Tab-separated table of N, CA and C in Angstrom:
chain	number	residue	atom	x	y	z
A	106	MET	N	31.856	-14.233	-1.329
A	106	MET	CA	30.602	-15.703	-0.783
A	106	MET	C	29.609	-15.138	-1.260
A	107	LEU	N	28.746	-14.730	-1.823
A	107	LEU	CA	26.382	-14.667	-2.172
A	107	LEU	C	25.503	-15.561	-1.051
A	108	LEU	N	24.891	-15.762	-0.672
A	108	LEU	CA	24.057	-15.462	0.075
A	108	LEU	C	22.000	-15.072	-0.651
A	109	PRO	N	21.913	-15.629	0.056
A	109	PRO	CA	20.578	-15.471	-0.551
A	109	PRO	C	19.500	-14.799	0.838
A	110	VAL	N	19.329	-13.435	0.858
A	110	VAL	CA	18.598	-12.487	2.034
A	110	VAL	C	17.502	-11.839	1.446
A	111	THR	N	16.478	-11.834	2.925
A	111	THR	CA	15.426	-11.224	3.592
A	111	THR	C	15.320	-9.940	3.376
A	112	ILE	N	14.170	-8.568	3.123
A	112	ILE	CA	14.336	-7.114	3.222
A	112	ILE	C	13.213	-7.114	3.057
A	113	HIS	N	12.012	-7.501	4.412
A	113	HIS	CA	10.402	-7.298	4.147
A	113	HIS	C	10.133	-7.548	3.403
A	114	ASP	N	10.283	-9.099	2.999
A	114	ASP	CA	9.792	-9.984	2.635
A	114	ASP	C	10.635	-9.684	1.015
A	115	HIS	N	11.224	-9.339	0.553
A	115	HIS	CA	12.345	-9.356	-0.451
A	115	HIS	C	12.690	-9.920	-0.781
A	116	ASN	N	13.518	-10.912	-1.464
A	116	ASN	CA	14.287	-11.548	-1.663
A	116	ASN	C	15.864	-12.022	-2.747
A	117	LEU	N	17.199	-10.438	-1.809
A	117	LEU	CA	17.976	-10.521	-2.588
A	117	LEU	C	19.608	-11.073	-2.722
A	118	ILE	N	19.970	-10.662	-2.886
A	118	ILE	CA	21.699	-11.190	-3.104
A	118	ILE	C	22.743	-10.280	-2.376
A	119	ALA	N	23.559	-11.395	-1.532
A	119	ALA	CA	24.203	-10.377	-0.604
A	119	ALA	C	25.261	-11.509	-0.885
A	120	LEU	N	26.696	-9.617	-0.843
A	120	LEU	CA	28.089	-10.447	-1.522
A	120	LEU	C	28.577	-10.243	-0.188
A	121	LEU	N	28.860	-11.597	1.216
A	121	LEU	CA	29.534	-11.575	1.549
A	121	LEU	C	31.171	-11.941	1.147
A	122	ASP	N	32.069	-9.837	2.030
A	122	ASP	CA	33.294	-9.462	1.489
A	122	ASP	C	34.272	-9.218	2.514
A	123	SER	N	34.951	-9.681	2.791
A	123	SER	CA	36.388	-9.712	4.045
A	123	SER	C	36.601	-8.769	3.668
A	124	GLY	N	37.192	-8.065	2.102
A	124	GLY	CA	37.995	-6.817	1.960
A	124	GLY	C	37.122	-5.929	2.205
A	125	SER	N	35.590	-5.692	2.558
A	125	SER	CA	35.014	-4.540	2.532
A	125	SER	C	34.495	-4.185	4.053
A	126	THR	N	35.320	-2.902	4.311
A	126	THR	CA	35.369	-2.585	6.036
A	126	THR	C	33.956	-2.517	6.249
A	127	THR	N	32.726	-1.968	5.855
A	127	THR	CA	31.604	-1.667	6.286
A	127	THR	C	30.715	-2.563	4.925
A	128	ASN	N	29.154	-2.121	5.708
A	128	ASN	CA	27.962	-2.882	5.029
A	128	ASN	C	27.673	-2.104	4.338
A	129	PHE	N	27.157	-2.556	2.339
A	129	PHE	CA	26.148	-1.540	1.575
A	129	PHE	C	24.701	-1.947	1.088
A	130	ILE	N	23.894	-1.515	0.853
A	130	ILE	CA	22.873	-1.473	0.135
A	130	ILE	C	23.156	-1.001	-1.317
A	131	GLY	N	23.129	-1.515	-1.950
A	131	GLY	CA	21.598	-0.335	-3.651
A	131	GLY	C	21.375	0.911	-3.621
A	132	ALA	N	21.585	1.868	-3.824
A	132	ALA	CA	20.163	2.337	-3.721
A	132	ALA	C	19.669	3.445	-4.279
A	133	ASP	N	19.350	2.446	-5.318
A	133	ASP	CA	18.127	1.849	-5.995
A	133	ASP	C	16.855	1.530	-5.275
A	134	LEU	N	17.428	0.426	-4.796
A	134	LEU	CA	16.562	-0.555	-3.614
A	134	LEU	C	15.610	-0.102	-2.037
A	135	LEU	N	16.493	1.090	-1.838
A	135	LEU	CA	15.842	1.624	-0.610
A	135	LEU	C	13.754	1.719	-1.143
A	136	PRO	N	13.505	2.571	-1.886
A	136	PRO	CA	12.598	3.033	-2.139
A	136	PRO	C	12.184	1.393	-2.377
A	137	ARG	N	11.848	0.750	-3.123
A	137	ARG	CA	11.159	-0.548	-3.561
A	137	ARG	C	11.056	-1.256	-2.006
A	138	LEU	N	11.914	-0.899	-1.073
A	138	LEU	CA	12.306	-1.592	0.350
A	138	LEU	C	11.206	-1.390	1.717
A	139	GLY	N	11.433	-0.285	1.112
A	139	GLY	CA	10.685	1.214	2.260
A	139	GLY	C	11.532	1.681	3.330
A	140	ILE	N	12.210	1.787	3.410
A	140	ILE	CA	13.780	2.339	3.979
A	140	ILE	C	14.348	3.001	3.022
A	141	THR	N	14.429	4.107	4.592
A	141	THR	CA	14.793	5.405	3.996
A	141	THR	C	16.066	5.560	5.201
A	142	ALA	N	17.378	6.407	4.317
A	142	ALA	CA	18.788	6.812	4.616
A	142	ALA	C	18.778	8.541	4.985
A	143	ASP	N	19.669	8.602	5.167
A	143	ASP	CA	20.142	9.745	6.543
A	143	ASP	C	21.133	10.011	5.396
A	144	PRO	N	20.621	11.598	4.546
A	144	PRO	CA	21.519	12.406	3.665
A	144	PRO	C	23.345	11.816	3.976
A	145	ARG	N	23.595	12.272	3.705
A	145	ARG	CA	25.728	11.779	3.664
A	145	ARG	C	26.152	11.951	2.282
A	146	PRO	N	25.603	14.173	1.563
A	146	PRO	CA	26.097	13.831	0.178
A	146	PRO	C	27.930	13.839	-0.158
A	147	SER	N	28.717	13.951	1.520
A	147	SER	CA	29.470	14.298	1.176
A	147	SER	C	30.142	12.317	1.884
A	148	LEU	N	30.242	11.896	1.648
A	148	LEU	CA	30.338	11.072	2.037
A	148	LEU	C	31.272	10.678	0.190
A	149	ARG	N	32.430	9.651	0.787
A	149	ARG	CA	32.516	8.910	-1.120
A	149	ARG	C	32.884	7.190	-0.484
A	150	VAL	N	32.543	6.896	-1.436
A	150	VAL	CA	33.914	5.173	-1.011
A	150	VAL	C	34.497	4.637	-1.962
A	151	LEU	N	35.901	4.249	-1.027
A	151	LEU	CA	37.075	4.149	-2.312
A	151	LEU	C	36.176	2.458	-2.615
A	152	VAL	N	36.686	2.676	-3.694
A	152	VAL	CA	36.306	0.549	-4.670
A	152	VAL	C	37.774	0.215	-5.226
A	153	ALA	N	37.821	-1.028	-5.407
A	153	ALA	CA	38.797	-1.678	-5.721
A	153	ALA	C	39.537	-0.870	-6.841
A	154	ASN	N	39.580	-0.279	-7.685
A	154	ASN	CA	40.464	-0.077	-8.778
A	154	ASN	C	40.062	1.665	-9.022
A	155	GLY	N	40.585	2.060	-7.103
A	155	GLY	CA	40.251	3.705	-7.445
A	155	GLY	C	39.988	4.195	-7.658
A	156	ASP	N	38.371	3.634	-7.285
A	156	ASP	CA	37.821	4.845	-7.880
A	156	ASP	C	37.134	5.010	-6.338
A	157	ARG	N	36.519	6.416	-6.615
A	157	ARG	CA	35.375	6.958	-5.687
A	157	ARG	C	34.142	7.618	-5.380
A	158	VAL	N	32.918	6.385	-5.123
A	158	VAL	CA	31.513	6.723	-5.215
A	158	VAL	C	31.065	7.199	-4.541
A	159	PRO	N	30.271	8.289	-5.253
A	159	PRO	CA	29.477	9.222	-4.485
A	159	PRO	C	28.020	8.021	-3.305
A	160	CYS	N	28.795	7.794	-1.953
A	160	CYS	CA	27.858	7.826	-1.042
A	160	CYS	C	26.136	8.986	-1.030
A	161	GLN	N	24.801	8.295	-1.114
A	161	GLN	CA	23.789	9.185	-1.025
A	161	GLN	C	23.337	8.867	0.441
A	162	GLY	N	23.813	7.522	1.616
A	162	GLY	CA	23.070	8.688	2.826
A	162	GLY	C	23.599	6.968	4.072
A	163	ILE	N	23.006	7.098	4.723
A	163	ILE	CA	23.206	5.539	5.697
A	163	ILE	C	21.729	5.355	6.015
A	164	ALA	N	21.414	3.278	5.511
A	164	ALA	CA	19.824	3.622	5.939
A	164	ALA	C	20.964	2.813	7.798
A	165	ARG	N	20.477	2.775	8.165
A	165	ARG	CA	19.930	2.811	9.442
A	165	ARG	C	19.139	1.766	11.010
A	166	ASN	N	19.700	0.674	10.652
A	166	ASN	CA	18.780	-0.339	11.233
A	166	ASN	C	17.843	-0.472	11.077
A	167	VAL	N	18.073	-1.596	9.662
A	167	VAL	CA	18.280	-2.909	8.286
A	167	VAL	C	17.800	-3.804	8.745
A	168	ALA	N	16.091	-4.631	9.241
A	168	ALA	CA	16.280	-6.128	9.282
A	168	ALA	C	16.585	-7.142	8.524
A	169	LEU	N	17.519	-7.495	9.088
A	169	LEU	CA	17.929	-8.474	7.707
A	169	LEU	C	17.706	-10.131	8.317
A	170	THR	N	17.150	-10.599	6.881
A	170	THR	CA	17.706	-12.167	6.881
A	170	THR	C	17.982	-13.486	6.517
A	171	ILE	N	19.188	-14.054	7.212
A	171	ILE	CA	19.288	-14.864	6.361
A	171	ILE	C	19.635	-16.114	7.229
A	172	ASP	N	18.800	-16.695	5.726
A	172	ASP	CA	18.498	-18.490	6.070
A	172	ASP	C	17.889	-18.270	7.420
A	173	LYS	N	17.185	-18.065	8.338
A	173	LYS	CA	15.869	-17.925	9.541
A	173	LYS	C	16.863	-17.139	10.214
A	174	GLU	N	18.169	-16.529	10.345
A	174	GLU	CA	18.752	-15.544	11.613
A	174	GLU	C	18.330	-14.365	11.217
A	175	ALA	N	17.940	-13.686	12.382
A	175	ALA	CA	17.502	-12.492	11.948
A	175	ALA	C	18.660	-10.934	12.021
A	176	PHE	N	19.393	-10.226	11.822
A	176	PHE	CA	19.088	-9.213	12.200
A	176	PHE	C	19.052	-8.108	11.467
A	177	ASP	N	20.017	-6.748	12.534
A	177	ASP	CA	19.964	-5.313	12.515
A	177	ASP	C	20.860	-4.605	12.095
A	178	ILE	N	21.221	-4.166	10.366
A	178	ILE	CA	22.861	-3.960	10.092
A	178	ILE	C	22.014	-2.259	9.377
A	179	GLY	N	23.381	-1.726	9.006
A	179	GLY	CA	23.381	-0.496	9.084
A	179	GLY	C	24.081	-0.308	7.506
A	180	CYS	N	23.902	0.471	7.182
A	180	CYS	CA	24.747	0.335	5.770
A	180	CYS	C	25.194	1.599	4.984
A	181	TYR	N	26.052	1.385	3.872
A	181	TYR	CA	25.167	2.838	2.921
A	181	TYR	C	25.152	2.755	1.942
A	182	ASP	N	24.044	3.435	1.367
A	182	ASP	CA	23.677	3.632	0.080
A	182	ASP	C	24.265	4.453	-0.903
A	183	ILE	N	25.088	3.529	-1.392
A	183	ILE	CA	25.528	3.038	-2.644
A	183	ILE	C	25.335	2.927	-3.874
A	184	ASN	N	25.228	2.902	-5.186
A	184	ASN	CA	24.916	2.768	-6.867
A	184	ASN	C	25.123	1.538	-6.071
A	185	LEU	N	25.084	-0.209	-6.517
A	185	LEU	CA	26.076	-1.519	-7.128
A	185	LEU	C	25.229	-1.814	-7.876
A	186	GLU	N	25.689	-2.609	-9.477
A	186	GLU	CA	25.164	-3.358	-9.919
A	186	GLU	C	24.919	-4.638	-9.732
A	187	GLU	N	26.056	-5.568	-9.373
A	187	GLU	CA	26.106	-7.129	-9.671
A	187	GLU	C	25.167	-8.018	-8.633
A	188	PHE	N	25.365	-6.349	-7.031
A	188	PHE	CA	24.279	-7.162	-5.482
A	188	PHE	C	23.675	-6.324	-5.771
A	189	ASP	N	22.871	-6.996	-4.343
A	189	ASP	CA	22.041	-6.245	-4.420
A	189	ASP	C	22.152	-5.053	-2.116
A	190	ILE	N	23.099	-6.842	-2.031
A	190	ILE	CA	23.682	-5.689	-0.527
A	190	ILE	C	25.317	-6.738	-0.779
A	191	ILE	N	26.118	-5.647	0.639
A	191	ILE	CA	26.939	-5.586	0.303
A	191	ILE	C	28.268	-5.456	2.441
A	192	LEU	N	28.176	-6.953	2.566
A	192	LEU	CA	27.962	-7.002	3.882
A	192	LEU	C	30.006	-7.584	4.646
A	193	GLY	N	30.305	-6.422	4.652
A	193	GLY	CA	31.044	-6.745	5.001
A	193	GLY	C	31.888	-7.286	6.585
A	194	ILE	N	33.272	-6.249	6.819
A	194	ILE	CA	33.012	-6.577	8.099
A	194	ILE	C	32.930	-6.263	9.390
A	195	GLU	N	32.007	-5.093	9.360
A	195	GLU	CA	31.920	-4.588	10.128
A	195	GLU	C	30.569	-5.175	10.659
A	196	PHE	N	29.524	-6.031	9.372
A	196	PHE	CA	28.778	-7.617	9.761
A	196	PHE	C	30.112	-8.732	10.636
A	197	LEU	N	30.478	-8.509	9.569
A	197	LEU	CA	32.074	-10.206	9.796
A	197	LEU	C	32.135	-10.129	11.354
A	198	GLN	N	32.500	-9.630	12.354
A	198	GLN	CA	32.741	-9.407	13.115
A	198	GLN	C	31.943	-9.174	14.503
A	199	THR	N	30.716	-9.337	13.082
A	199	THR	CA	29.831	-9.496	15.161
A	199	THR	C	29.312	-11.039	15.042
A	200	GLN	N	29.599	-11.676	14.232
A	200	GLN	CA	29.652	-12.973	13.966
A	200	GLN	C	30.677	-14.052	15.134
A	201	GLY	N	31.524	-13.325	15.551
A	201	GLY	CA	32.218	-14.336	16.612
A	201	GLY	C	33.347	-15.263	15.668
A	202	LEU	N	33.903	-15.556	16.040
A	202	LEU	CA	34.815	-16.933	15.791
A	202	LEU	C	34.069	-18.380	14.748
A	203	VAL	N	34.786	-17.387	12.429
A	203	VAL	CA	34.208	-17.561	11.806
A	203	VAL	C	35.378	-18.787	11.411
A	204	LEU	N	34.298	-19.936	11.145
A	204	LEU	CA	35.022	-21.074	9.628
A	204	LEU	C	34.192	-20.502	8.577
A	205	TRP	N	35.095	-19.948	6.787
A	205	TRP	CA	34.811	-20.250	6.338
A	205	TRP	C	35.407	-20.965	5.200
A	206	ASP	N	34.686	-21.497	4.485
A	206	ASP	CA	35.445	-22.546	3.626
A	206	ASP	C	35.446	-22.013	2.406
A	207	PHE	N	36.047	-21.353	1.632
A	207	PHE	CA	36.162	-20.892	0.623
A	207	PHE	C	35.783	-20.872	-1.024
A	208	ARG	N	36.471	-22.412	-0.787
A	208	ARG	CA	36.661	-23.379	-1.520
A	208	ARG	C	34.872	-23.726	-1.624
A	209	ALA	N	34.523	-24.236	-0.799
A	209	ALA	CA	33.695	-24.771	-1.070
A	209	ALA	C	32.218	-24.232	-1.263
A	210	LEU	N	33.403	-22.494	-0.494
A	210	LEU	CA	31.566	-21.670	-0.308
A	210	LEU	C	30.392	-22.616	1.023
A	211	HIS	N	31.470	-23.014	1.867
A	211	HIS	CA	30.332	-22.597	3.601
A	211	HIS	C	31.316	-21.032	5.170
A	212	MET	N	30.383	-21.512	4.898
A	212	MET	CA	30.028	-20.582	6.274
A	212	MET	C	30.037	-20.814	7.878
A	213	SER	N	30.630	-21.040	8.864
A	213	SER	CA	30.275	-21.871	9.587
A	213	SER	C	30.496	-20.411	11.031
A	214	PHE	N	29.429	-20.241	11.913
A	214	PHE	CA	29.322	-20.192	12.927
A	214	PHE	C	28.689	-20.083	14.138
A	215	SER	N	29.604	-19.122	16.033
A	215	SER	CA	27.636	-20.148	16.509
A	215	SER	C	27.078	-18.404	16.689
A	216	ARG	N	25.803	-18.303	16.643
A	216	ARG	CA	25.028	-17.627	17.500
A	216	ARG	C	24.466	-17.823	18.748
A	217	GLY	N	24.520	-17.320	20.092
A	217	GLY	CA	24.036	-17.533	20.874
A	217	GLY	C	25.422	-19.115	21.051
A	218	ASN	N	23.559	-20.400	21.770
A	218	ASN	CA	24.291	-21.129	21.729
A	218	ASN	C	23.761	-22.366	21.084
A	219	ARG	N	23.732	-21.868	19.326
A	219	ARG	CA	23.080	-22.338	18.370
A	219	ARG	C	24.463	-22.089	17.442
A	220	HIS	N	24.622	-23.155	16.292
A	220	HIS	CA	25.974	-23.594	15.987
A	220	HIS	C	24.732	-23.616	14.861
A	221	ILE	N	25.455	-22.041	13.636
A	221	ILE	CA	24.754	-21.389	12.155
A	221	ILE	C	26.026	-22.496	11.240
A	222	GLN	N	25.444	-22.495	9.859
A	222	GLN	CA	26.381	-23.259	8.808
A	222	GLN	C	25.552	-22.224	8.091
A	223	TRP	N	26.049	-21.497	7.079
A	223	TRP	CA	25.609	-21.463	4.957
A	223	TRP	C	25.645	-21.633	4.505
A	224	SER	N	24.997	-21.979	3.337
A	224	SER	CA	26.056	-22.276	1.844
A	224	SER	C	26.126	-21.764	1.341
A	225	GLY	N	26.477	-20.672	0.409
A	225	GLY	CA	26.905	-19.859	-1.055
A	225	GLY	C	26.942	-20.073	-2.316
A	226	LEU	N	25.639	-19.104	-2.643
A	226	LEU	CA	25.208	-19.261	-4.044
A	226	LEU	C	26.588	-19.260	-4.630
A	227	ARG	N	25.753	-20.451	-6.120
A	227	ARG	CA	27.209	-19.426	-7.150
A	227	ARG	C	26.989	-19.080	-8.133
A	228	SER	N	28.138	-18.429	-8.625
A	228	SER	CA	27.027	-16.960	-9.508
A	228	SER	C	28.420	-17.362	-10.780
A	229	ARG	N	27.551	-16.641	-12.132
A	229	ARG	CA	28.183	-17.250	-13.326
A	229	ARG	C	28.801	-16.256	-13.316
A	230	HIS	N	29.167	-15.471	-12.557
A	230	HIS	CA	29.815	-13.968	-13.106
A	230	HIS	C	30.893	-13.676	-12.583
A	231	GLY	N	31.418	-14.457	-11.145
A	231	GLY	CA	32.379	-14.502	-10.775
A	231	GLY	C	31.288	-12.776	-9.165
A	232	ALA	N	32.891	-12.862	-8.982
A	232	ALA	CA	32.700	-12.035	-7.813
A	232	ALA	C	32.298	-10.255	-7.518
A	233	GLY	N	32.276	-10.015	-9.234
A	233	GLY	CA	32.101	-8.886	-8.890
A	233	GLY	C	33.130	-7.367	-8.614
A	234	THR	N	34.933	-8.233	-8.432
A	234	THR	CA	35.933	-7.647	-8.303
A	234	THR	C	35.508	-5.636	-8.408
A	235	ASP	N	35.360	-5.364	-9.560
A	235	ASP	CA	35.526	-4.384	-9.989
A	235	ASP	C	34.576	-3.241	-9.211
A	236	LEU	N	33.824	-3.738	-8.216
A	236	LEU	CA	32.824	-3.992	-7.182
A	236	LEU	C	32.634	-3.898	-5.430
A	237	VAL	N	34.085	-4.250	-5.354
A	237	VAL	CA	34.610	-4.280	-4.352
A	237	VAL	C	34.789	-3.795	-2.965
A	238	THR	N	34.169	-3.252	-1.997
A	238	THR	CA	34.624	-2.079	-1.661
A	238	THR	C	35.283	-2.052	0.102
A	239	HIS	N	36.221	-0.749	-0.577
A	239	HIS	CA	36.875	-1.215	0.708
A	239	HIS	C	37.015	-0.248	1.680
A	240	ALA	N	36.741	1.587	1.965
A	240	ALA	CA	36.654	2.126	3.528
A	240	ALA	C	35.998	3.209	2.400
A	241	VAL	N	35.073	3.947	3.658
A	241	VAL	CA	34.767	5.148	3.291
A	241	VAL	C	35.186	6.775	3.479
A	242	THR	N	34.962	7.683	2.548
A	242	THR	CA	35.909	8.588	4.245
A	242	THR	C	34.624	9.576	3.622
A	243	GLY	N	35.352	10.760	4.314
A	243	GLY	CA	34.229	11.531	5.660
A	243	GLY	C	33.299	11.292	6.390
A	244	ALA	N	33.580	12.022	7.450
A	244	ALA	CA	32.941	12.114	8.079
A	244	ALA	C	31.016	11.452	7.934
A	245	PRO	N	30.685	10.185	9.273
A	245	PRO	CA	29.372	9.657	8.626
A	245	PRO	C	28.821	9.862	9.625
A	246	GLU	N	29.085	10.976	10.487
A	246	GLU	CA	28.525	11.149	11.618
A	246	GLU	C	29.452	11.533	13.592
């Protein structure tokens, strides 16, 4: 599911991906967003087609906003083509019990004492399955 997100007043597109173990951000975005990453040149990301893609580093405490909800997340920076950010299980599991209607592109969960509901964006190109990431190899620290 695609969602509009904001980082440092920049409007971006995130892919919510339950098939991805962790969060990723496009390496080319970091300078534009004013975000630095801790270098990790030995890390590789295993993508759905079996390729291992180099990871430049880890961006920690990235302040992200989705529909007025603020989050601080960590992201591995890799070259992404269709999406700016991939939010994986690392992000999704912090939301607790999630009700997700994949057909209608709706997701809802509770945060504190509030009920949150997000509606996904429709994409002309589909979900970019060749970009879906699954695992990070190497020692992140």
